[in-house]
Coordinates of C-alpha atoms in Angstrom, one line a residue:
Chain E
S1 CA -45.3 -24.2 142.5
Q2 CA -48.4 -22.6 141.0
K3 CA -51.6 -23.7 142.6
I4 CA -55.3 -23.1 141.9
E5 CA -58.0 -24.1 144.3
Q6 CA -61.7 -24.3 143.7
N7 CA -64.4 -25.5 146.1
S8 CA -63.8 -29.2 146.1
E9 CA -67.2 -30.0 147.5
A10 CA -70.2 -29.9 145.2
L11 CA -72.4 -26.9 145.6
N12 CA -76.1 -27.6 146.0
I13 CA -78.5 -24.7 145.7
Q14 CA -82.2 -24.1 145.2
E15 CA -83.6 -22.8 141.9
G16 CA -83.8 -19.0 141.8
K17 CA -80.9 -18.5 144.3
T18 CA -77.5 -17.0 143.5
A19 CA -74.7 -19.5 143.2
T20 CA -71.2 -18.2 144.2
L21 CA -68.1 -20.2 143.2
T22 CA -64.6 -19.4 144.4
C23 CA -61.2 -19.6 142.7
N24 CA -58.0 -19.0 144.7
Y25 CA -54.5 -19.1 143.4
T26 CA -51.0 -18.9 144.7
N27 CA -47.5 -18.4 143.3
Y28 CA -48.8 -16.9 140.1
S29 CA -49.4 -13.5 138.6
P30 CA -52.0 -14.1 135.8
A31 CA -52.6 -11.6 133.1
Y32 CA -56.2 -12.8 132.9
L33 CA -58.6 -15.3 134.3
Q34 CA -61.3 -17.3 132.5
W35 CA -64.3 -19.3 133.6
Y36 CA -65.6 -22.3 131.7
R37 CA -68.5 -24.6 132.0
Q38 CA -68.1 -28.4 131.5
D39 CA -71.0 -30.9 131.1
P40 CA -70.3 -34.7 131.5
G41 CA -68.6 -36.1 128.5
R42 CA -68.2 -32.7 126.8
G43 CA -65.3 -30.2 126.4
P44 CA -65.2 -27.0 128.4
V45 CA -67.3 -24.1 127.1
F46 CA -66.0 -20.6 127.6
L47 CA -68.2 -18.3 129.7
L48 CA -66.2 -15.1 130.8
L49 CA -62.7 -13.6 130.6
I50 CA -61.5 -10.9 133.0
R51 CA -58.1 -9.2 132.8
E52 CA -55.8 -8.3 135.6
N53 CA -56.7 -4.6 135.3
E54 CA -60.5 -5.3 135.6
K55 CA -62.4 -5.7 138.8
E56 CA -65.7 -7.1 137.5
K57 CA -67.3 -8.4 134.3
R58 CA -70.9 -9.3 133.7
K59 CA -72.8 -11.3 131.0
E60 CA -76.5 -11.8 131.4
R61 CA -77.0 -13.7 134.7
L62 CA -73.2 -14.2 135.1
K63 CA -70.8 -12.0 137.1
V64 CA -67.1 -12.5 137.8
T65 CA -64.8 -10.5 140.0
F66 CA -61.1 -10.6 140.1
D67 CA -59.0 -9.4 143.1
T68 CA -55.3 -9.6 142.3
T69 CA -54.4 -8.6 145.9
L70 CA -56.4 -11.4 147.5
K71 CA -55.5 -13.7 144.5
Q72 CA -59.1 -14.6 144.2
S73 CA -61.9 -14.7 141.7
L74 CA -65.6 -15.1 142.5
F75 CA -68.1 -16.4 139.9
H76 CA -71.8 -15.7 140.5
I77 CA -74.8 -17.1 138.7
T78 CA -78.0 -15.2 139.6
A79 CA -81.5 -16.6 139.4
S80 CA -80.0 -20.0 139.0
Q81 CA -81.9 -22.7 137.0
P82 CA -81.6 -26.5 136.9
A83 CA -80.0 -26.1 133.4
D84 CA -77.1 -24.3 135.1
S85 CA -76.1 -27.6 136.8
A86 CA -72.6 -28.5 135.6
T87 CA -68.9 -28.3 136.6
Y88 CA -67.4 -24.9 136.5
L89 CA -63.7 -24.5 135.8
C90 CA -61.4 -21.6 136.6
A91 CA -58.4 -21.0 134.4
L92 CA -55.4 -18.6 134.6
G93 CA -53.3 -17.3 131.7
S94 CA -50.2 -15.3 131.7
G95 CA -50.1 -13.7 128.3
G96 CA -47.8 -14.7 125.4
Y97 CA -49.6 -17.6 123.9
N98 CA -52.6 -19.4 125.3
K99 CA -51.3 -21.8 127.9
L100 CA -54.1 -22.1 130.6
I101 CA -53.7 -23.5 134.1
F102 CA -57.0 -24.9 135.3
G103 CA -58.4 -25.6 138.7
A104 CA -60.1 -29.0 139.4
G105 CA -63.5 -27.4 139.0
T106 CA -66.6 -27.1 141.2
R107 CA -69.7 -29.2 140.6
L108 CA -72.9 -27.1 140.8
A109 CA -76.3 -28.7 141.3
V110 CA -79.4 -26.5 141.1
H111 CA -82.5 -28.2 142.5
P112 CA -86.1 -27.3 141.4
Chain W
D1 CA -70.5 -25.4 118.0
A2 CA -67.0 -24.6 119.2
G3 CA -65.6 -25.2 115.7
V4 CA -63.2 -28.0 116.9
T5 CA -63.6 -31.6 115.7
Q6 CA -61.7 -34.3 117.4
S7 CA -61.3 -37.9 116.4
P8 CA -61.8 -40.6 117.4
T9 CA -64.3 -40.0 120.3
H10 CA -63.3 -43.1 122.1
L11 CA -60.2 -45.3 122.0
I12 CA -59.0 -48.4 123.9
K13 CA -55.4 -49.4 123.8
T14 CA -53.1 -51.6 125.8
R15 CA -49.9 -50.7 127.7
G16 CA -46.9 -50.1 125.5
Q17 CA -48.9 -49.3 122.4
Q18 CA -48.8 -46.0 120.5
V19 CA -51.7 -43.8 119.8
T20 CA -52.5 -40.8 117.5
L21 CA -55.3 -38.4 118.2
R22 CA -56.5 -35.8 115.7
C23 CA -57.9 -32.3 115.9
S24 CA -59.4 -30.2 113.2
P25 CA -60.2 -26.6 114.0
K26 CA -62.9 -25.0 111.8
S27 CA -61.1 -21.7 111.3
G28 CA -57.4 -21.2 110.8
H29 CA -54.6 -19.1 112.1
D30 CA -55.3 -19.6 115.8
T31 CA -53.2 -21.4 118.3
V32 CA -54.0 -25.1 118.8
S33 CA -53.5 -26.5 122.2
W34 CA -53.8 -30.0 123.7
Y35 CA -54.8 -30.8 127.2
Q36 CA -55.1 -34.0 129.3
Q37 CA -58.0 -34.2 131.7
A38 CA -58.0 -37.1 134.2
L39 CA -61.3 -38.1 135.9
G40 CA -62.3 -35.5 138.5
Q41 CA -59.5 -33.1 137.6
G42 CA -59.1 -30.0 135.5
P43 CA -57.4 -30.1 132.1
Q44 CA -53.6 -30.1 132.2
F45 CA -51.7 -28.3 129.4
I46 CA -49.6 -30.6 127.2
F47 CA -48.4 -28.3 124.4
Q48 CA -49.5 -25.7 121.9
Y49 CA -48.9 -25.1 118.3
Y50 CA -48.9 -21.9 116.2
E51 CA -47.9 -21.6 112.6
E52 CA -46.9 -25.3 112.6
E53 CA -44.4 -24.9 115.4
E54 CA -44.6 -26.0 119.0
R55 CA -44.6 -22.7 121.0
Q56 CA -45.1 -23.9 124.6
R57 CA -45.0 -27.2 126.4
G58 CA -46.3 -28.3 129.8
N59 CA -44.7 -30.9 132.2
F60 CA -45.3 -33.9 130.0
P61 CA -42.6 -36.5 129.0
D62 CA -41.2 -36.8 125.5
R63 CA -43.5 -39.7 124.9
F64 CA -46.1 -37.0 124.2
S65 CA -45.4 -35.4 120.8
G66 CA -47.4 -33.4 118.3
H67 CA -47.6 -31.9 114.9
Q68 CA -49.6 -29.1 113.2
F69 CA -50.2 -29.3 109.5
P70 CA -50.5 -26.4 107.0
N71 CA -54.3 -26.7 107.1
Y72 CA -54.1 -25.9 110.9
S73 CA -55.2 -29.4 111.9
S74 CA -53.1 -31.1 114.6
E75 CA -52.1 -34.5 115.9
L76 CA -51.2 -35.7 119.4
N77 CA -49.0 -38.8 119.5
V78 CA -48.4 -40.8 122.7
N79 CA -45.8 -43.6 122.7
A80 CA -45.3 -46.4 125.1
L81 CA -48.7 -46.0 126.7
L82 CA -49.0 -46.3 130.5
L83 CA -52.1 -47.0 132.5
G84 CA -51.8 -43.4 133.8
D85 CA -52.3 -42.1 130.3
S86 CA -56.0 -43.0 130.5
A87 CA -57.8 -39.6 130.3
L88 CA -59.9 -37.3 128.2
Y89 CA -57.7 -35.5 125.7
L90 CA -58.9 -32.1 124.7
C91 CA -57.9 -29.9 121.8
A92 CA -58.6 -26.2 121.9
R93 CA -58.2 -23.4 119.4
G94 CA -58.1 -19.6 120.0
A95 CA -56.4 -16.4 119.2
K96 CA -53.6 -15.4 121.6
N97 CA -54.8 -14.4 125.0
Q98 CA -58.4 -14.9 124.0
P99 CA -61.0 -17.4 125.1
Q100 CA -60.2 -21.0 124.0
H101 CA -62.7 -23.1 122.1
F102 CA -62.6 -26.7 123.0
G103 CA -63.6 -29.9 121.2
D104 CA -65.4 -32.6 123.0
G105 CA -62.2 -34.6 123.3
T106 CA -61.1 -38.2 122.8
R107 CA -61.6 -40.6 125.7
L108 CA -58.5 -42.8 125.8
S109 CA -58.6 -46.0 128.0
I110 CA -55.5 -48.0 128.6
L111 CA -55.9 -51.7 129.6

């Protein structure tokens, strides 16, 4: 069955460092992959979308890579700030309509 | 503002009862999807509506049903509630194969 794995342990980093989050998947061939941020008690907020024919996407301090051979995406936040502390969700989509399959998320804590 | 309003924000029900959750996307002609998010887990896809028809469905029993109205708003109905139905229910709107915009959800607690 389709499986998405994200770092189950919380990631603690120092302010100013680069945070790197991992998303691995099996038994799936996604047409695109999305990253969302979720704060406690709130709905997910879209950050970046990368398609199967793209290797890398950037937006301000955010960068995502997508390796369909390794079946892995890496999500980077450079110059991290305490305000970046949240849970980050990886989601895969296969085209057609908008059904997304989500990972369980990785909690990021950025310490001053 | 994601442009998706969900109501109510919190709800407490008992086992065996029925519940209706509501979603109002700000703009129209997008897909409207429903997800269930248990504590500590990622959202799980329930089903999706487009042009008032259910287009895709996840692995949820028939107790979960929905509807989309001509004004693009949507309802999620759950019958014969079980303790395991306690979760955050999220509604999302979006064009096909584009980013999804989520509401802040309805927190459903079953006693």
